[in-house]
Coordinates of C-alpha atoms in Angstrom, one line a residue:
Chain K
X89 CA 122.3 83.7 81.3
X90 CA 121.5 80.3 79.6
X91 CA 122.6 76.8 80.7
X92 CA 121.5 74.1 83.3
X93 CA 120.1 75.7 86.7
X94 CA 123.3 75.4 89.4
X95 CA 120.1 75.7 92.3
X96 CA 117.0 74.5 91.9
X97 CA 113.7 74.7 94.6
X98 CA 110.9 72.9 93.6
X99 CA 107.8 73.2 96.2
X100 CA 110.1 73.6 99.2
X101 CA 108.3 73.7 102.9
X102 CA 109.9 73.8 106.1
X103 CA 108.2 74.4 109.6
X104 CA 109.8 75.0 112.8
X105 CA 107.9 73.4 115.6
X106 CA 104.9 75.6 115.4
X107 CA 106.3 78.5 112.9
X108 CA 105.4 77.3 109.3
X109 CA 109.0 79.3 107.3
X110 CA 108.3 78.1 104.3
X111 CA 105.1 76.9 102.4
X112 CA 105.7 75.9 98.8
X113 CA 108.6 77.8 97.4
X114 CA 110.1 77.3 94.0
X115 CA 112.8 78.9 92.3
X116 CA 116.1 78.3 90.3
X117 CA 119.6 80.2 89.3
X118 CA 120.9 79.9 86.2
X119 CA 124.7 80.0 85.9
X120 CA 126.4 83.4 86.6
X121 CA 123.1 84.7 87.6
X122 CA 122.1 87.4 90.6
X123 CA 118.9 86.9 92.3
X124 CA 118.4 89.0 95.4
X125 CA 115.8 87.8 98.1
X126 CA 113.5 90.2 99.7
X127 CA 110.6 90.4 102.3
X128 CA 109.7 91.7 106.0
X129 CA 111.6 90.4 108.8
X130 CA 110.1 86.5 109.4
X131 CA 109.1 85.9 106.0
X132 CA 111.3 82.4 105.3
X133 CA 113.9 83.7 103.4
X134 CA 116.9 83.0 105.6
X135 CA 115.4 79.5 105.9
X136 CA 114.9 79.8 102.4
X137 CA 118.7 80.1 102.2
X138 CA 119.6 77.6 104.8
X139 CA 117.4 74.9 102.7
X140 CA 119.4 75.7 99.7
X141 CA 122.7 75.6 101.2
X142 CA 121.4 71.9 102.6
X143 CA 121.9 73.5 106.5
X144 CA 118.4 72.5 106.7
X145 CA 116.2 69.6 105.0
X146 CA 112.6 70.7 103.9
X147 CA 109.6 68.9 105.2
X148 CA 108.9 68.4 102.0
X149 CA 110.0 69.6 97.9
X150 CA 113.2 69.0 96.3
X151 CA 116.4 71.0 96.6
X152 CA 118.7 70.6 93.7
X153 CA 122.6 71.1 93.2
X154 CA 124.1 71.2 89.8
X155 CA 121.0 68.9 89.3
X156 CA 121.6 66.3 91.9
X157 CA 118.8 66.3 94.8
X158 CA 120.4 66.8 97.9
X159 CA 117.7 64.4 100.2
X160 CA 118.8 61.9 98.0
X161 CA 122.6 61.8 98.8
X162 CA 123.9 60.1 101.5
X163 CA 125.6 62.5 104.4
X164 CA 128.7 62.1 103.4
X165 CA 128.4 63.0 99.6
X166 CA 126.4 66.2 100.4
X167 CA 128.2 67.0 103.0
X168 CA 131.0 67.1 99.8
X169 CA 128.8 68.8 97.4
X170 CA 128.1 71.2 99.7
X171 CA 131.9 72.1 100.2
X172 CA 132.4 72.4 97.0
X173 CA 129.6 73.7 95.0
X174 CA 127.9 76.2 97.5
X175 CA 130.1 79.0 99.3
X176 CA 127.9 80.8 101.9
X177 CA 128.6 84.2 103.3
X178 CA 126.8 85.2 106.3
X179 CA 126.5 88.2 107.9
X180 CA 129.0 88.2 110.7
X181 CA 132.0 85.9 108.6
X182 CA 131.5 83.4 110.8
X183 CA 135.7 82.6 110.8
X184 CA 137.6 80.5 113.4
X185 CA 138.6 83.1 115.8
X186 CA 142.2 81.6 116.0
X187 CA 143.0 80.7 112.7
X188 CA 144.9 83.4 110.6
X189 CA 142.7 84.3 107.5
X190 CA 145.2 82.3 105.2
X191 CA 144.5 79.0 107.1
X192 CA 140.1 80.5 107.6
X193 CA 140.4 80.5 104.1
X194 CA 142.4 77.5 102.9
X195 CA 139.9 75.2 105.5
X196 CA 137.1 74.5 103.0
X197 CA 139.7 72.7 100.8
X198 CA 142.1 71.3 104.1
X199 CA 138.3 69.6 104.7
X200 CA 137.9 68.4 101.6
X201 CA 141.7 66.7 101.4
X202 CA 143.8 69.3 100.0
X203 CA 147.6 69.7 100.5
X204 CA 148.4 72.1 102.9
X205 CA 150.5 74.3 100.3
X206 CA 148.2 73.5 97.2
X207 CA 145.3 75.0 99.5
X208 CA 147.5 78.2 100.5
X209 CA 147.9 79.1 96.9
X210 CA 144.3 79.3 96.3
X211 CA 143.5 81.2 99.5
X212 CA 145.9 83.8 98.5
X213 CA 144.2 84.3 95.2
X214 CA 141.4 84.7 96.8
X215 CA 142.5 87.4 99.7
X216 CA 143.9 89.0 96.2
X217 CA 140.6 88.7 94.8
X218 CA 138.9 90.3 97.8
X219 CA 141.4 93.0 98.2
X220 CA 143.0 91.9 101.4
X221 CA 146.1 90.0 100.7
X222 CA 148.4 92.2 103.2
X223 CA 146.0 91.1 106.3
X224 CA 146.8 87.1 105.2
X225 CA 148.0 86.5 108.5
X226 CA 146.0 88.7 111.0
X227 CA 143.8 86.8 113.2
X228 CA 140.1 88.1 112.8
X229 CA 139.7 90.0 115.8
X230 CA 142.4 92.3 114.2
X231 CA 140.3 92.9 111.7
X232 CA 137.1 95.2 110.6
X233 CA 133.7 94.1 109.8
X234 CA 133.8 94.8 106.3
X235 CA 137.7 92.8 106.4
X236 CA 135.8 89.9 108.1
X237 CA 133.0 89.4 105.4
X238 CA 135.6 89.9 102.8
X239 CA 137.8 86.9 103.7
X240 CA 134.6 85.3 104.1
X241 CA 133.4 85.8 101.1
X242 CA 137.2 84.7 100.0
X243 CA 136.5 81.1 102.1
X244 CA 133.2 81.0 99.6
X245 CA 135.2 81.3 96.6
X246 CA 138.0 79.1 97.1
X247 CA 136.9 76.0 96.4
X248 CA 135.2 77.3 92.8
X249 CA 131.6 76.8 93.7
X250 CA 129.1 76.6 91.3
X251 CA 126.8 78.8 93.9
X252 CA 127.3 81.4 96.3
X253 CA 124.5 82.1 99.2
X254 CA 124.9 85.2 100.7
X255 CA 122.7 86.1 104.0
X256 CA 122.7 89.3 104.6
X257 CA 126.0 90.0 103.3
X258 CA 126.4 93.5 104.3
X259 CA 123.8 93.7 107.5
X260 CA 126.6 94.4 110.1
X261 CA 128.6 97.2 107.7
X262 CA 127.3 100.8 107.8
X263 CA 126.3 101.8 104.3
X264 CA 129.7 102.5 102.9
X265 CA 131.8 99.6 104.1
X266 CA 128.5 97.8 103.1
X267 CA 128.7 99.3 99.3
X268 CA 132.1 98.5 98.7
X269 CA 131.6 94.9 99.9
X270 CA 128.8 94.6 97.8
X271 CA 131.1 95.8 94.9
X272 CA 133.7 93.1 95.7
X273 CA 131.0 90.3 96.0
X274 CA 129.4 91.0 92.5
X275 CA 133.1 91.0 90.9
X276 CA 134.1 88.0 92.9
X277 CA 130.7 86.4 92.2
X278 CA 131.3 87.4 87.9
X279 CA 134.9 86.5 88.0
X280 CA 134.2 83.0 89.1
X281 CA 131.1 82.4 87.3
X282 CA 129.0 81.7 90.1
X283 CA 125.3 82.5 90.6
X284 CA 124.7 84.6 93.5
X285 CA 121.4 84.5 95.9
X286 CA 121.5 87.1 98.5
X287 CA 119.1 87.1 101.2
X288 CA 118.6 91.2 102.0
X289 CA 116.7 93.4 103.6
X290 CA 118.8 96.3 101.7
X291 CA 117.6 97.9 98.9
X292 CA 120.5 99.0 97.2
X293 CA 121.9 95.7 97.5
X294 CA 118.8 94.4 95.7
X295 CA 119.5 96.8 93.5
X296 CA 122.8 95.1 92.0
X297 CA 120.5 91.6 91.4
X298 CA 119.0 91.0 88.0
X299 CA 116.1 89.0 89.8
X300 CA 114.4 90.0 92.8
X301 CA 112.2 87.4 95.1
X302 CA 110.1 88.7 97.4
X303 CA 108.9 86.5 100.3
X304 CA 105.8 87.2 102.7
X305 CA 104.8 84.7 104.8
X306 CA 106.8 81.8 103.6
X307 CA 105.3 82.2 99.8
X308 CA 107.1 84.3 97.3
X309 CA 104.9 87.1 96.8
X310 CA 106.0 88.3 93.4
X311 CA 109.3 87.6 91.4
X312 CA 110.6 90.5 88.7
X313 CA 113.4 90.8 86.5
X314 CA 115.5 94.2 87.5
X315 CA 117.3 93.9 84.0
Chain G
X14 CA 100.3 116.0 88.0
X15 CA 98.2 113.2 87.0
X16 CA 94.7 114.8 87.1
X17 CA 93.1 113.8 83.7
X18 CA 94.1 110.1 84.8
X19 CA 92.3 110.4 88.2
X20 CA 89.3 112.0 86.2
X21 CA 89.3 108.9 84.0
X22 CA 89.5 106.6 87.1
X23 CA 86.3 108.8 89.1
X24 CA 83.9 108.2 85.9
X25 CA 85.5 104.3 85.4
X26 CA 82.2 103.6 88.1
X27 CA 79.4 105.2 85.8
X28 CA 78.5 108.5 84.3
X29 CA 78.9 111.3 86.5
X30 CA 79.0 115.9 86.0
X31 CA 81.9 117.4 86.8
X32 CA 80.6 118.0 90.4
X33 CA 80.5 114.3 91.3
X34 CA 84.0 114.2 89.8
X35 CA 85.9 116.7 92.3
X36 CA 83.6 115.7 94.9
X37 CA 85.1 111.8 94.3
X38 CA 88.4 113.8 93.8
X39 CA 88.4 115.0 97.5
X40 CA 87.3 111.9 99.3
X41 CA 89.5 109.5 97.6
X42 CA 92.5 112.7 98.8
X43 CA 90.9 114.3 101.6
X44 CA 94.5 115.4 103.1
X45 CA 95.0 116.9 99.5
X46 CA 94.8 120.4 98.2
X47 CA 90.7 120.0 96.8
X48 CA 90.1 119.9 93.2
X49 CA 88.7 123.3 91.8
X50 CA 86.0 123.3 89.6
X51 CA 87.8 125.1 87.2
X52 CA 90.1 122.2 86.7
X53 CA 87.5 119.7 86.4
X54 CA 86.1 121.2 83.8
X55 CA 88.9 122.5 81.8
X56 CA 90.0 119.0 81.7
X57 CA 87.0 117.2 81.4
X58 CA 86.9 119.4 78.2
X59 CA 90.4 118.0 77.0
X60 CA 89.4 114.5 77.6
X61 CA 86.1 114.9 75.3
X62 CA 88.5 117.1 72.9
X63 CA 90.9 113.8 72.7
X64 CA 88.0 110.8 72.6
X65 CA 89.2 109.9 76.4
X66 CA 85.5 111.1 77.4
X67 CA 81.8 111.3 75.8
X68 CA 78.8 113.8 76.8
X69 CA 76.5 111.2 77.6
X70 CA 73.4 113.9 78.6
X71 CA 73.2 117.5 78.4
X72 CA 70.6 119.7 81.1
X73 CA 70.3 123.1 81.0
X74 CA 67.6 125.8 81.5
X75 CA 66.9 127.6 85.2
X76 CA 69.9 125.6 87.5
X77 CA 73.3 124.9 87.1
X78 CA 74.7 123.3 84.0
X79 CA 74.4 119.4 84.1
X80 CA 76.8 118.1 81.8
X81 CA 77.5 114.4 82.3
X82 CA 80.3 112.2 81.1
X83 CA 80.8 108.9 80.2
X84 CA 84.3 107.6 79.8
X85 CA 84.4 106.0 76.5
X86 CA 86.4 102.6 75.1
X87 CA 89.4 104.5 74.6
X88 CA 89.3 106.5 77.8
X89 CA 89.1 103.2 79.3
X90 CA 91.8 101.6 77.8
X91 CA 94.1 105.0 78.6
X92 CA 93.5 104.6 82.1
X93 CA 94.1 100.6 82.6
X94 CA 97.9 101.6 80.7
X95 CA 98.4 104.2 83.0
X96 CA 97.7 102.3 86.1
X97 CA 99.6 99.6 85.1
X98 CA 103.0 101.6 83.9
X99 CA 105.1 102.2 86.6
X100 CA 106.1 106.1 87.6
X101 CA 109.5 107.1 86.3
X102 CA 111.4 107.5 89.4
X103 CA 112.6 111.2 90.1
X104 CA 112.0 113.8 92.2
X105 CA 108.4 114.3 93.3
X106 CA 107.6 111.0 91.7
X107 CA 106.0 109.4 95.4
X108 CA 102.9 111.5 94.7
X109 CA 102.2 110.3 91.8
X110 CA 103.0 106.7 92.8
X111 CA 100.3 107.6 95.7
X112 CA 97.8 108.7 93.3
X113 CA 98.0 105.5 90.9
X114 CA 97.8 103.8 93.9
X115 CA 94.8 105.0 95.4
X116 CA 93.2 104.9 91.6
X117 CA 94.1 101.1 90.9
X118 CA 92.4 100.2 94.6
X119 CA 89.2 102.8 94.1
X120 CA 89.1 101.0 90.2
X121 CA 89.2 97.3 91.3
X122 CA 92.5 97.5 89.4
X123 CA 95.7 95.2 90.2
X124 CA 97.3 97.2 93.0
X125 CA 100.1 94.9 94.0
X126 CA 100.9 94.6 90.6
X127 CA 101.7 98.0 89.9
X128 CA 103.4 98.1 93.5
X129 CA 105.7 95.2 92.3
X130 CA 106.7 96.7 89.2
X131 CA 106.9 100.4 90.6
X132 CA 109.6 98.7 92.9
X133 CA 111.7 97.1 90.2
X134 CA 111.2 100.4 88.7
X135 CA 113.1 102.2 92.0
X136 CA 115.6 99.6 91.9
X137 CA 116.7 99.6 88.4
X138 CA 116.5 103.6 88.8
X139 CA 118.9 102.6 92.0
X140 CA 121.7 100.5 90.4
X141 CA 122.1 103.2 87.6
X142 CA 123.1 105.7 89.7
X143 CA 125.1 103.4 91.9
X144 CA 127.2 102.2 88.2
X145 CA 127.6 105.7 87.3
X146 CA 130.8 106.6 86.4
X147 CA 132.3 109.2 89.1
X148 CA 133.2 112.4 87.7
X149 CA 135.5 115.4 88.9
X150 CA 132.3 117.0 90.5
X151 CA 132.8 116.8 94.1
X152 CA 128.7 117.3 94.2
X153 CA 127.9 114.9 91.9
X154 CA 128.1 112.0 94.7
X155 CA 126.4 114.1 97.2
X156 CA 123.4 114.3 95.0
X157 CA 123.6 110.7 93.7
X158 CA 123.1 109.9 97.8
X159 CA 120.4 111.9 98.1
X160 CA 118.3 110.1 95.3
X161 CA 119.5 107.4 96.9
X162 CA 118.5 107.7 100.3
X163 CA 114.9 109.4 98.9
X164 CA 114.3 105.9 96.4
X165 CA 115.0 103.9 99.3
X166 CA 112.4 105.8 101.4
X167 CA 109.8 105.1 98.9
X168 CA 111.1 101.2 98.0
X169 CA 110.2 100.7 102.5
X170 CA 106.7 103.0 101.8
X171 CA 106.0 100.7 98.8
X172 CA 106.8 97.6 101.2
X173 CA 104.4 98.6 104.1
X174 CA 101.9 99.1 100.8
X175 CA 102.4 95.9 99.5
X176 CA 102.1 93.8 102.6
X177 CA 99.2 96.1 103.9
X178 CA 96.9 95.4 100.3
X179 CA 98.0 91.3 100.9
X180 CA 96.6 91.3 104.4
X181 CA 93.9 93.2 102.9
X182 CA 93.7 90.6 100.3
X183 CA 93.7 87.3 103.2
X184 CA 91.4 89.0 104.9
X185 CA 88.6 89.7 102.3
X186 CA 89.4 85.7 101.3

């Protein structure tokens, strides 16, 4: 793993009202890499994850993109960057309830101008990718949990993101459905050649990272390299 | 188990006969099985027979034997490595982790140190049984789950003791 970092936190804080999340944090992904995120429930690290994906501007510290700073784009060019360099995966999909998953998919890139058919092709690579091509038309209350986070994870993908930022990926799967999304997510993540930081609570999904984070009170409390 | 370590760790204070050792032996483990003497001294013998420990003053006459040890460099330098390794995970490996725990905290040594590696230990131990290769035994997966399931019980033990020796930590600042 060598190259420019694709993420970079440099002495990141963010407080909610009263609730300090975050007090200082610093980190960065090199290309292709797997860092997993860790602590007790309250810790920062979804925040930690929201700052990175630019859902959320720090108080204070520098969050950078494929080495641009996101504070200091205008709204529309992060708003762009963000579309096309970060895919998030959260842990319900988060899909339009009405859209079939072809058109949940193609959206990112319908958002960011593409051609309607141009956009298709990619989202079927991706349902490919992920393993559920035949459900390319099902709406996604037809489909499982572990169906849902797939095609989201497929919407991550599609627009070739240099990062993907994954909360709790497999938090609403029971431990199977949960393994074998994890599976997909890694390939998907290593077929791309995107760096992966997933916010977990899991240990085995941990497990799969070759860095692990561990937050406590909005401070990483120690950083080692599962390799 | 790891007794000529946690007889290393007990004289890492000052000099002390084998009675002070399993006396320090059963408060730092009260809910333990208690050290017998014989152990003591049969390994309190194999540390001086390996350089680990020195005789530092000898009593004898009408009482008891009063032997007392003195952990030497060496001995010191053997217990600082085995506090700071991490315990290969397997079976029965929790008790160990226990012990080096309760050592490195007695010894003033870094504690959430060796908790943070012993957890990358567990989840490297993890992933290599979750990337190995299936095989026609149909009880080969059941026992991969139960390793599992048992790692993952001590990576949310190690967790509690992590967090628990930081609050510690805040609270002694």
């Amino acid at each position: 793993m060598s190259g420019q970092p694709v993420l970079e936190l440099e002495s990141v804080e963010y407080s909610y009202r009263r609730n300090t999340a975050l007090r200082g944090v610093s980190l960065e992904l090199k290309p292709g890499e797997v860092v997993a995120v860790t602590g007790a429930s309250g810790c920062g690290k979804s925040t930690l994850l929201h700052c990175a994906a630019g859902i959320l501007a720090p108080d204070a510290g520098v969050v950078r993109v494929d080495g641009q700073d996101l504070s200091a784009l205008p709204e529309e060019r992060r708003a762009a960057l963000r579309r096309t360099k970060v895919g998030i995966v959260l842990q319900f999909g988060q899909l339009v309830p009405d859209l079939p998953l072809i058109d949940n998919v193609a959206l990112p890139l319908l958002l960011d101008g593409h051609e309607r058919g141009e956009a298709h092709v990619a989202a079927r690579h991706w349902l490919e990718q992920v393993g559920i091509a035949d459900d390319a038309d099902a709406v996604p209350s037809e489909l499982s949990g572990g169906q849902t986070q797939r095609a989201a994870l497929a919407r991550a993908l599609v627009t070739g993101p240099s990062v993907v930022l994954a909360d709790e990926p497999t938090g609403s799967l029971d431990s199977r459905a949960g393994q074998e999304l994890l599976d997909v997510l890694l390939q998907a993540a290593r077929y791309r050649g995107a760096a992966l930081l997933m916010v977990t609570h899991d240990n085995v999904v941990a497990s799969s990272a070759d860095r692990e984070i561990r937050l406590r009170d909005g401070l990483i409390q120690h950083e080692v390299s599962l390799r | 188990m790891a007794t000529a370590e946690l007889v290393l760790g007990l004289l890492s204070s000052g000099p002390a006969h084998g009675y002070d050792v399993k006396r320090g032996h059963d408060a730092w483990f009260p809910d333990s099985r208690p050290l017998a003497f014989g152990q003591v001294y049969t390994t309190l013998g194999r540390l001086e027979r390996d350089g680990l420990v020195e005789v530092v003053d000898k009593t004898s006459g009408g009482g008891p034997d009063r032997t007392v040890y003195a952990l030497t460099s060496k001995g010191r330098d053997h217990l600082a490595d085995w506090l700071t390794d991490p315990v290969p995970p397997a079976w029965g490996s929790a008790d160990e982790v226990l012990r080096k725990l309760v050592a490195a905290i007695r010894t003033g040594g870094d504690a959430a140190g060796f908790l943070a590696r012993q957890r990358a230990s567990h989840l490297r131990r993890i992933r290599e049984l979750r990337e190995t290769p299936a095989d026609d035994d149909p009880t080969s997966p059941l026992v991969r789950e139960y390793i599992v399931a048992h790692l993952d019980a001590d990576l949310r033990w190690l967790d509690s003791a992590l967090d628990r020796i930081s609050e510690q930590r805040g609270a002694h600042q």
